[in-house]
PDB file of C-alpha atoms in Angstrom:
ATOM      1  CA  MET A 125      10.983 -26.394  -8.010  1.00  0.00           C
ATOM      2  CA  GLU A 126      14.359 -26.594  -9.705  1.00  0.00           C
ATOM      3  CA  ASN A 127      14.489 -22.856 -10.384  1.00  0.00           C
ATOM      4  CA  THR A 128      13.609 -22.051  -6.781  1.00  0.00           C
ATOM      5  CA  ARG A 129      16.588 -24.141  -5.660  1.00  0.00           C
ATOM      6  CA  ARG A 130      18.804 -22.370  -8.228  1.00  0.00           C
ATOM      7  CA  LEU A 131      17.642 -18.960  -6.954  1.00  0.00           C
ATOM      8  CA  ILE A 132      18.624 -19.873  -3.397  1.00  0.00           C
ATOM      9  CA  GLU A 133      21.996 -21.180  -4.593  1.00  0.00           C
ATOM     10  CA  PHE A 134      22.623 -18.064  -6.701  1.00  0.00           C
ATOM     11  CA  MET A 135      21.825 -15.859  -3.712  1.00  0.00           C
ATOM     12  CA  ALA A 136      24.300 -17.776  -1.564  1.00  0.00           C
ATOM     13  CA  LEU A 137      26.964 -17.334  -4.254  1.00  0.00           C
ATOM     14  CA  LEU A 138      26.295 -13.605  -4.550  1.00  0.00           C
ATOM     15  CA  ARG A 139      26.791 -13.310  -0.784  1.00  0.00           C
ATOM     16  CA  ASP A 140      29.910 -15.498  -0.700  1.00  0.00           C
ATOM     17  CA  PRO A 141      32.730 -13.451   0.915  1.00  0.00           C
ATOM     18  CA  ALA A 142      35.363 -14.914  -1.412  1.00  0.00           C
ATOM     19  CA  GLN A 143      33.685 -14.807  -4.824  1.00  0.00           C
ATOM     20  CA  GLY A 144      30.428 -12.925  -4.355  1.00  0.00           C
ATOM     21  CA  CYS A 145      29.300  -9.531  -5.662  1.00  0.00           C
ATOM     22  CA  PRO A 146      30.710  -6.562  -3.688  1.00  0.00           C
ATOM     23  CA  TRP A 147      27.372  -4.702  -3.809  1.00  0.00           C
ATOM     24  CA  ASP A 148      25.356  -7.706  -2.624  1.00  0.00           C
ATOM     25  CA  LEU A 149      27.838  -8.334   0.176  1.00  0.00           C
ATOM     26  CA  LYS A 150      27.382  -4.793   1.511  1.00  0.00           C
ATOM     27  CA  GLN A 151      23.612  -5.082   1.864  1.00  0.00           C
ATOM     28  CA  ASP A 152      21.614  -5.701   5.032  1.00  0.00           C
ATOM     29  CA  PHE A 153      17.892  -5.688   5.879  1.00  0.00           C
ATOM     30  CA  ALA A 154      17.721  -1.908   6.185  1.00  0.00           C
ATOM     31  CA  SER A 155      19.701  -1.057   3.052  1.00  0.00           C
ATOM     32  CA  LEU A 156      17.596  -3.440   0.951  1.00  0.00           C
ATOM     33  CA  LEU A 157      14.280  -2.109   2.196  1.00  0.00           C
ATOM     34  CA  PRO A 158      13.857   0.823  -0.252  1.00  0.00           C
ATOM     35  CA  TYR A 159      14.551  -1.513  -3.173  1.00  0.00           C
ATOM     36  CA  THR A 160      12.126  -4.126  -1.844  1.00  0.00           C
ATOM     37  CA  ILE A 161       9.366  -1.524  -1.537  1.00  0.00           C
ATOM     38  CA  GLU A 162      10.156  -0.227  -5.028  1.00  0.00           C
ATOM     39  CA  GLU A 163       9.845  -3.735  -6.473  1.00  0.00           C
ATOM     40  CA  ALA A 164       6.433  -4.178  -4.825  1.00  0.00           C
ATOM     41  CA  TYR A 165       5.235  -0.960  -6.439  1.00  0.00           C
ATOM     42  CA  GLU A 166       6.577  -2.095  -9.809  1.00  0.00           C
ATOM     43  CA  VAL A 167       4.490  -5.257  -9.443  1.00  0.00           C
ATOM     44  CA  ALA A 168       1.452  -3.052  -8.807  1.00  0.00           C
ATOM     45  CA  ASP A 169       2.281  -0.927 -11.849  1.00  0.00           C
ATOM     46  CA  ALA A 170       2.474  -3.985 -14.109  1.00  0.00           C
ATOM     47  CA  VAL A 171      -0.911  -5.172 -12.825  1.00  0.00           C
ATOM     48  CA  GLU A 172      -2.508  -1.765 -13.425  1.00  0.00           C
ATOM     49  CA  ARG A 173      -1.094  -1.699 -16.977  1.00  0.00           C
ATOM     50  CA  GLU A 174      -2.226  -5.310 -17.522  1.00  0.00           C
ATOM     51  CA  ASP A 175       1.248  -6.070 -18.867  1.00  0.00           C
ATOM     52  CA  TYR A 176       1.537  -9.690 -17.840  1.00  0.00           C
ATOM     53  CA  ASP A 177       4.945 -10.349 -19.373  1.00  0.00           C
ATOM     54  CA  ASP A 178       6.225  -7.456 -17.294  1.00  0.00           C
ATOM     55  CA  LEU A 179       4.287  -8.761 -14.288  1.00  0.00           C
ATOM     56  CA  ARG A 180       6.142 -12.087 -14.540  1.00  0.00           C
ATOM     57  CA  ASP A 181       9.468 -10.263 -14.564  1.00  0.00           C
ATOM     58  CA  GLU A 182       8.522  -7.913 -11.714  1.00  0.00           C
ATOM     59  CA  LEU A 183       7.322 -10.813  -9.569  1.00  0.00           C
ATOM     60  CA  GLY A 184      10.719 -12.401 -10.195  1.00  0.00           C
ATOM     61  CA  ASP A 185      12.422  -9.236  -8.983  1.00  0.00           C
ATOM     62  CA  LEU A 186      10.267  -9.237  -5.860  1.00  0.00           C
ATOM     63  CA  LEU A 187      10.993 -12.930  -5.266  1.00  0.00           C
ATOM     64  CA  LEU A 188      14.697 -12.128  -5.499  1.00  0.00           C
ATOM     65  CA  HIS A 189      14.264  -9.773  -2.555  1.00  0.00           C
ATOM     66  CA  VAL A 190      12.530 -12.491  -0.533  1.00  0.00           C
ATOM     67  CA  ALA A 191      15.507 -14.746  -1.232  1.00  0.00           C
ATOM     68  CA  PHE A 192      17.949 -11.904  -0.490  1.00  0.00           C
ATOM     69  CA  HIS A 193      16.427 -11.084   2.919  1.00  0.00           C
ATOM     70  CA  SER A 194      16.179 -14.791   3.711  1.00  0.00           C
ATOM     71  CA  ARG A 195      19.858 -15.306   2.872  1.00  0.00           C
ATOM     72  CA  ILE A 196      20.933 -12.472   5.165  1.00  0.00           C
ATOM     73  CA  ALA A 197      18.779 -13.961   7.928  1.00  0.00           C
ATOM     74  CA  GLU A 198      20.296 -17.401   7.362  1.00  0.00           C
ATOM     75  CA  GLU A 199      23.805 -15.954   7.644  1.00  0.00           C
ATOM     76  CA  ARG A 200      22.814 -14.468  11.003  1.00  0.00           C
ATOM     77  CA  GLY A 201      21.282 -17.715  12.234  1.00  0.00           C
ATOM     78  CA  LEU A 202      17.746 -16.289  12.292  1.00  0.00           C
ATOM     79  CA  PHE A 203      15.822 -18.268   9.644  1.00  0.00           C
ATOM     80  CA  ASP A 204      16.137 -19.362   6.018  1.00  0.00           C
ATOM     81  CA  PHE A 205      14.049 -19.367   2.826  1.00  0.00           C
ATOM     82  CA  GLU A 206      12.509 -22.753   3.646  1.00  0.00           C
ATOM     83  CA  GLN A 207      11.310 -21.479   7.018  1.00  0.00           C
ATOM     84  CA  VAL A 208       9.794 -18.414   5.355  1.00  0.00           C
ATOM     85  CA  ALA A 209       7.854 -20.708   2.998  1.00  0.00           C
ATOM     86  CA  ALA A 210       6.861 -22.986   5.898  1.00  0.00           C
ATOM     87  CA  ALA A 211       5.563 -20.017   7.903  1.00  0.00           C
ATOM     88  CA  ILE A 212       3.285 -18.780   5.137  1.00  0.00           C
ATOM     89  CA  CYS A 213       2.030 -22.325   4.457  1.00  0.00           C
ATOM     90  CA  SER A 214       1.096 -22.716   8.133  1.00  0.00           C
ATOM     91  CA  LYS A 215      -0.658 -19.342   8.080  1.00  0.00           C
ATOM     92  CA  LEU A 216      -2.653 -20.297   4.978  1.00  0.00           C
ATOM     93  CA  VAL A 217      -3.851 -23.478   6.661  1.00  0.00           C
ATOM     94  CA  ARG A 218      -4.866 -21.597   9.835  1.00  0.00           C
ATOM     95  CA  ARG A 219      -6.746 -18.927   7.937  1.00  0.00           C
ATOM     96  CA  HIS A 220      -8.487 -21.261   5.459  1.00  0.00           C
ATOM     97  CA  PRO A 221      -9.991 -24.071   7.567  1.00  0.00           C
ATOM     98  CA  HIS A 222     -12.832 -24.319   5.018  1.00  0.00           C
ATOM     99  CA  VAL A 223     -10.265 -25.397   2.409  1.00  0.00           C
ATOM    100  CA  PHE A 224      -7.771 -27.435   4.413  1.00  0.00           C
ATOM    101  CA  GLN A 225      -9.714 -28.681   7.439  1.00  0.00           C
ATOM    102  CA  GLY A 226     -13.272 -29.259   6.218  1.00  0.00           C
ATOM    103  CA  MET A 227     -14.839 -26.404   8.205  1.00  0.00           C
ATOM    104  CA  VAL A 228     -18.114 -25.100   6.751  1.00  0.00           C
ATOM    105  CA  PHE A 229     -19.120 -21.439   6.938  1.00  0.00           C
ATOM    106  CA  GLU A 230     -22.734 -20.401   6.483  1.00  0.00           C
ATOM    107  CA  ASN A 231     -21.848 -17.378   4.374  1.00  0.00           C
ATOM    108  CA  ASP A 232     -19.050 -15.028   3.326  1.00  0.00           C
ATOM    109  CA  GLU A 233     -19.606 -12.867   6.406  1.00  0.00           C
ATOM    110  CA  ALA A 234     -18.887 -15.818   8.705  1.00  0.00           C
ATOM    111  CA  ARG A 235     -15.807 -16.722   6.686  1.00  0.00           C
ATOM    112  CA  ILE A 236     -14.448 -13.177   6.848  1.00  0.00           C
ATOM    113  CA  HIS A 237     -15.202 -13.028  10.579  1.00  0.00           C
ATOM    114  CA  HIS A 238     -13.145 -16.176  11.119  1.00  0.00           C
ATOM    115  CA  TRP A 239     -10.314 -14.699   9.019  1.00  0.00           C
ATOM    116  CA  GLU A 240     -10.249 -11.567  11.179  1.00  0.00           C
ATOM    117  CA  GLN A 241     -10.407 -13.639  14.382  1.00  0.00           C
ATOM    118  CA  SER A 242      -7.450 -15.711  13.195  1.00  0.00           C
ATOM    119  CA  LYS A 243      -5.418 -12.580  12.487  1.00  0.00           C
ATOM    120  CA  GLU A 244      -6.347 -11.120  15.878  1.00  0.00           C
ATOM    121  CA  LEU A 245      -5.337 -14.332  17.645  1.00  0.00           C
ATOM    122  CA  GLU A 246      -1.980 -14.317  15.862  1.00  0.00           C
ATOM    123  CA  ARG A 247      -1.403 -10.709  16.928  1.00  0.00           C
ATOM    124  CA  SER A 248      -2.389 -11.493  20.508  1.00  0.00           C
ATOM    125  CA  ARG A 249       0.100 -14.340  20.675  1.00  0.00           C
ATOM    126  CA  LYS A 250       2.856 -12.071  19.365  1.00  0.00           C
ATOM    127  CA  LEU A 251       1.981  -9.431  21.949  1.00  0.00           C
ATOM    128  CA  GLU A 252       2.075 -11.988  24.771  1.00  0.00           C
ATOM    129  CA  GLN A 253       5.566 -13.020  23.692  1.00  0.00           C
ATOM    130  CA  SER A 254       6.775  -9.421  23.426  1.00  0.00           C
ATOM    131  CA  SER A 255       8.556  -7.724  26.334  1.00  0.00           C
ATOM    132  CA  ASP A 256       8.023  -4.281  24.798  1.00  0.00           C
ATOM    133  CA  THR A 257       5.062  -2.605  26.483  1.00  0.00           C
ATOM    134  CA  ALA A 258       4.686  -0.286  23.489  1.00  0.00           C
ATOM    135  CA  GLN A 259       3.930  -3.368  21.399  1.00  0.00           C
ATOM    136  CA  LYS A 260       0.976  -4.384  23.573  1.00  0.00           C
ATOM    137  CA  SER A 261      -1.422  -1.931  21.917  1.00  0.00           C
ATOM    138  CA  ALA A 262      -4.274  -2.835  19.588  1.00  0.00           C
ATOM    139  CA  LEU A 263      -2.481  -0.674  17.038  1.00  0.00           C
ATOM    140  CA  SER A 264       0.821  -2.518  17.284  1.00  0.00           C
ATOM    141  CA  GLY A 265       1.996  -4.375  14.217  1.00  0.00           C
ATOM    142  CA  VAL A 266       0.824  -1.757  11.713  1.00  0.00           C
ATOM    143  CA  ALA A 267       3.999  -1.023   9.786  1.00  0.00           C
ATOM    144  CA  ASN A 268       5.162   2.583  10.047  1.00  0.00           C
ATOM    145  CA  THR A 269       6.685   2.322   6.575  1.00  0.00           C
ATOM    146  CA  LEU A 270       3.332   1.833   4.834  1.00  0.00           C
ATOM    147  CA  PRO A 271       2.197   4.591   2.461  1.00  0.00           C
ATOM    148  CA  ALA A 272       0.514   7.276   4.553  1.00  0.00           C
ATOM    149  CA  LEU A 273      -3.045   6.663   3.336  1.00  0.00           C
ATOM    150  CA  MET A 274      -2.765   2.917   3.852  1.00  0.00           C
ATOM    151  CA  PHE A 275      -1.180   3.454   7.271  1.00  0.00           C
ATOM    152  CA  ALA A 276      -4.031   5.734   8.345  1.00  0.00           C
ATOM    153  CA  GLN A 277      -6.710   3.343   7.107  1.00  0.00           C
ATOM    154  CA  LYS A 278      -5.172   0.356   8.861  1.00  0.00           C
ATOM    155  CA  LEU A 279      -4.897   2.283  12.145  1.00  0.00           C
ATOM    156  CA  GLN A 280      -8.555   3.291  11.886  1.00  0.00           C
ATOM    157  CA  THR A 281      -9.627  -0.276  11.110  1.00  0.00           C
ATOM    158  CA  ARG A 282      -7.755  -1.612  14.126  1.00  0.00           C
ATOM    159  CA  ALA A 283      -9.314   1.017  16.402  1.00  0.00           C
ATOM    160  CA  ALA A 284     -12.778   0.320  14.982  1.00  0.00           C
ATOM    161  CA  ARG A 285     -12.452  -3.375  15.863  1.00  0.00           C
ATOM    162  CA  GLN A 286     -12.077  -2.274  19.476  1.00  0.00           C
ATOM    163  CA  GLY A 287     -15.316  -0.252  19.244  1.00  0.00           C
ATOM    164  CA  PHE A 288     -13.633   3.133  18.743  1.00  0.00           C
ATOM    165  CA  ASP A 289     -15.604   4.291  15.723  1.00  0.00           C
ATOM    166  CA  TRP A 290     -18.409   6.577  14.617  1.00  0.00           C
ATOM    167  CA  PRO A 291     -21.889   4.984  14.904  1.00  0.00           C
ATOM    168  CA  GLY A 292     -22.747   5.864  11.302  1.00  0.00           C
ATOM    169  CA  ILE A 293     -21.529   7.719   8.256  1.00  0.00           C
ATOM    170  CA  ASP A 294     -23.244  11.094   8.848  1.00  0.00           C
ATOM    171  CA  PRO A 295     -20.875  12.082  11.696  1.00  0.00           C
ATOM    172  CA  VAL A 296     -17.953  11.147   9.442  1.00  0.00           C
ATOM    173  CA  PHE A 297     -19.089  13.621   6.778  1.00  0.00           C
ATOM    174  CA  GLU A 298     -19.524  16.222   9.523  1.00  0.00           C
ATOM    175  CA  LYS A 299     -16.005  15.523  10.809  1.00  0.00           C
ATOM    176  CA  VAL A 300     -14.550  16.100   7.340  1.00  0.00           C
ATOM    177  CA  GLN A 301     -16.380  19.439   7.176  1.00  0.00           C
ATOM    178  CA  GLU A 302     -15.133  20.357  10.663  1.00  0.00           C
ATOM    179  CA  GLU A 303     -11.538  19.573   9.723  1.00  0.00           C
ATOM    180  CA  LEU A 304     -11.907  21.551   6.499  1.00  0.00           C
ATOM    181  CA  ARG A 305     -13.074  24.598   8.479  1.00  0.00           C
ATOM    182  CA  GLU A 306     -10.131  24.236  10.847  1.00  0.00           C
ATOM    183  CA  MET A 307      -7.822  23.958   7.847  1.00  0.00           C
ATOM    184  CA  ARG A 308      -9.160  27.238   6.471  1.00  0.00           C
ATOM    185  CA  GLU A 309      -8.742  28.928   9.872  1.00  0.00           C
ATOM    186  CA  ALA A 310      -5.152  27.708  10.112  1.00  0.00           C
ATOM    187  CA  PHE A 311      -4.461  29.027   6.629  1.00  0.00           C
ATOM    188  CA  THR A 312      -5.903  32.408   7.599  1.00  0.00           C
ATOM    189  CA  VAL A 313      -4.208  32.983  10.932  1.00  0.00           C
ATOM    190  CA  GLY A 314      -1.935  30.018  11.654  1.00  0.00           C
ATOM    191  CA  SER A 315       1.725  29.235  11.296  1.00  0.00           C
ATOM    192  CA  ALA A 316       3.221  26.788   8.808  1.00  0.00           C
ATOM    193  CA  ALA A 317       3.293  24.147  11.553  1.00  0.00           C
ATOM    194  CA  GLN A 318      -0.419  24.657  12.289  1.00  0.00           C
ATOM    195  CA  ILE A 319      -1.270  24.425   8.610  1.00  0.00           C
ATOM    196  CA  GLU A 320       0.626  21.136   8.294  1.00  0.00           C
ATOM    197  CA  GLU A 321      -1.042  19.731  11.404  1.00  0.00           C
ATOM    198  CA  GLU A 322      -4.558  20.692  10.301  1.00  0.00           C
ATOM    199  CA  LEU A 323      -3.937  19.364   6.810  1.00  0.00           C
ATOM    200  CA  GLY A 324      -2.879  16.057   8.356  1.00  0.00           C
ATOM    201  CA  ASP A 325      -6.110  15.984  10.395  1.00  0.00           C
ATOM    202  CA  LEU A 326      -8.149  16.755   7.269  1.00  0.00           C
ATOM    203  CA  LEU A 327      -6.499  13.979   5.273  1.00  0.00           C
ATOM    204  CA  PHE A 328      -6.951  11.546   8.164  1.00  0.00           C
ATOM    205  CA  SER A 329     -10.672  12.357   8.312  1.00  0.00           C
ATOM    206  CA  VAL A 330     -11.012  11.860   4.536  1.00  0.00           C
ATOM    207  CA  VAL A 331      -9.364   8.453   4.871  1.00  0.00           C
ATOM    208  CA  ASN A 332     -11.877   7.650   7.611  1.00  0.00           C
ATOM    209  CA  LEU A 333     -14.672   8.618   5.215  1.00  0.00           C
ATOM    210  CA  ALA A 334     -13.200   6.272   2.612  1.00  0.00           C
ATOM    211  CA  ARG A 335     -13.162   3.456   5.166  1.00  0.00           C
ATOM    212  CA  HIS A 336     -16.821   4.007   6.041  1.00  0.00           C
ATOM    213  CA  LEU A 337     -17.672   4.017   2.345  1.00  0.00           C
ATOM    214  CA  HIS A 338     -15.772   0.693   1.965  1.00  0.00           C
ATOM    215  CA  VAL A 339     -13.296   2.327  -0.410  1.00  0.00           C
ATOM    216  CA  ASP A 340      -9.542   1.794  -0.263  1.00  0.00           C
ATOM    217  CA  ALA A 341      -8.123   5.312   0.089  1.00  0.00           C
ATOM    218  CA  GLU A 342      -4.780   4.430  -1.510  1.00  0.00           C
ATOM    219  CA  THR A 343      -6.461   2.900  -4.552  1.00  0.00           C
ATOM    220  CA  ALA A 344      -8.911   5.791  -4.866  1.00  0.00           C
ATOM    221  CA  LEU A 345      -6.163   8.428  -4.795  1.00  0.00           C
ATOM    222  CA  ARG A 346      -4.047   6.459  -7.253  1.00  0.00           C
ATOM    223  CA  ALA A 347      -7.026   6.262  -9.642  1.00  0.00           C
ATOM    224  CA  GLY A 348      -7.658   9.977  -9.206  1.00  0.00           C
ATOM    225  CA  SER A 349      -4.004  10.747  -9.932  1.00  0.00           C
ATOM    226  CA  HIS A 350      -4.076   8.610 -13.087  1.00  0.00           C
ATOM    227  CA  LYS A 351      -7.243  10.415 -14.195  1.00  0.00           C
ATOM    228  CA  PHE A 352      -5.525  13.772 -13.677  1.00  0.00           C
ATOM    229  CA  SER A 353      -2.527  12.555 -15.684  1.00  0.00           C
ATOM    230  CA  ARG A 354      -4.722  11.437 -18.607  1.00  0.00           C
ATOM    231  CA  ARG A 355      -6.615  14.732 -18.655  1.00  0.00           C
ATOM    232  CA  TYR A 356      -3.455  16.831 -18.372  1.00  0.00           C
ATOM    233  CA  GLN A 357      -1.799  14.997 -21.244  1.00  0.00           C
ATOM    234  CA  ALA A 358      -4.970  15.366 -23.332  1.00  0.00           C
ATOM    235  CA  MET A 359      -4.934  19.102 -22.569  1.00  0.00           C
ATOM    236  CA  GLU A 360      -1.300  19.311 -23.696  1.00  0.00           C
ATOM    237  CA  ARG A 361      -2.212  17.618 -26.985  1.00  0.00           C
ATOM    238  CA  LEU A 362      -5.098  20.027 -27.558  1.00  0.00           C
ATOM    239  CA  LEU A 363      -2.829  23.003 -26.976  1.00  0.00           C
ATOM    240  CA  GLN A 364      -0.185  21.585 -29.318  1.00  0.00           C
ATOM    241  CA  GLU A 365      -2.844  21.215 -32.025  1.00  0.00           C
ATOM    242  CA  LYS A 366      -3.518  24.927 -31.581  1.00  0.00           C
ATOM    243  CA  GLY A 367       0.189  25.668 -31.819  1.00  0.00           C
ATOM    244  CA  LYS A 368       0.422  26.762 -28.199  1.00  0.00           C
ATOM    245  CA  GLN A 369       2.486  25.859 -25.151  1.00  0.00           C
ATOM    246  CA  MET A 370       1.315  25.843 -21.538  1.00  0.00           C
ATOM    247  CA  ALA A 371       3.621  28.755 -20.710  1.00  0.00           C
ATOM    248  CA  ASP A 372       1.946  30.877 -23.407  1.00  0.00           C
ATOM    249  CA  CYS A 373      -1.591  30.432 -22.068  1.00  0.00           C
ATOM    250  CA  SER A 374      -3.559  32.362 -19.492  1.00  0.00           C
ATOM    251  CA  PHE A 375      -5.303  30.506 -16.696  1.00  0.00           C
ATOM    252  CA  GLU A 376      -8.637  31.017 -18.462  1.00  0.00           C
ATOM    253  CA  GLU A 377      -7.284  29.444 -21.674  1.00  0.00           C
ATOM    254  CA  MET A 378      -5.867  26.471 -19.776  1.00  0.00           C
ATOM    255  CA  ASP A 379      -9.129  26.005 -17.858  1.00  0.00           C
ATOM    256  CA  LEU A 380     -11.135  26.037 -21.091  1.00  0.00           C
ATOM    257  CA  CYS A 381      -8.768  23.510 -22.652  1.00  0.00           C
ATOM    258  CA  TRP A 382      -8.965  21.373 -19.500  1.00  0.00           C
ATOM    259  CA  GLU A 383     -12.759  21.187 -19.802  1.00  0.00           C
ATOM    260  CA  GLN A 384     -12.410  20.257 -23.475  1.00  0.00           C
ATOM    261  CA  ALA A 385      -9.987  17.487 -22.539  1.00  0.00           C
ATOM    262  CA  LYS A 386     -12.397  16.156 -19.908  1.00  0.00           C
ATOM    263  CA  ARG A 387     -15.233  16.049 -22.415  1.00  0.00           C
ATOM    264  CA  ALA A 388     -13.062  14.389 -25.053  1.00  0.00           C
ATOM    265  CA  LEU A 389     -11.933  11.673 -22.648  1.00  0.00           C
ATOM    266  CA  SER A 390     -15.472  11.050 -21.374  1.00  0.00           C
ATOM    267  CA  ILE A 391     -16.619  10.481 -24.945  1.00  0.00           C
ATOM    268  CA  THR A 392     -13.817   8.008 -25.730  1.00  0.00           C
ATOM    269  CA  ALA A 393     -14.109   6.165 -22.362  1.00  0.00           C
TER     270      ALA A 393
END
């Protein structure tokens, strides 16, 4: 744990008013947040690329942000790095009684049910301690800063736990179709604001479909985007081999090349 201690000491030095770094001294929770989120995404990128040397480095960058936020909190008398570590250790013990307390679950379903009950109990305790009536909702605690698809899916999951959910998947498919029709109507006769609203409803319903299919919407869209990127780049290569640029091609030529790229990638996959 020597390097963990050094990290905490380095962070204190960087924040030292007399000899610290001017940039580090200017930061607070809010100003650091975009960088913290960026580091989390860079961890995800390293995992997706299976670049484990890079993953080690990116995890270090993310850990730096944990230390940075903890140092700011310590300066304000809120908490410190040790208390952050203690809090997560306590949570791990509470949520894994089968590992730390000898509890036996009959199956994975029972284990997951206990996990969800533990999380719900923790949320309930936080709500009881809160004086903000807006925080006493079943949807409270879902971070507004989450990516939109993840935010939508978490809201839907919370509502479903309270019984607010479709009884099966068929009505979910029908809802997506309904929202698609409303989207087309808004496009035909509506204003820009109506189009944006209906598009939001359509996306929300698609996320709900993903949830009912037990698919993570964020992961699915990311995979779809990567697939598009691979096919587009393959199409560019095919056009270059023909001595052409995208700007020189008609839509029909690009579409034909796109289909060729899809076939080529499916063969090599």
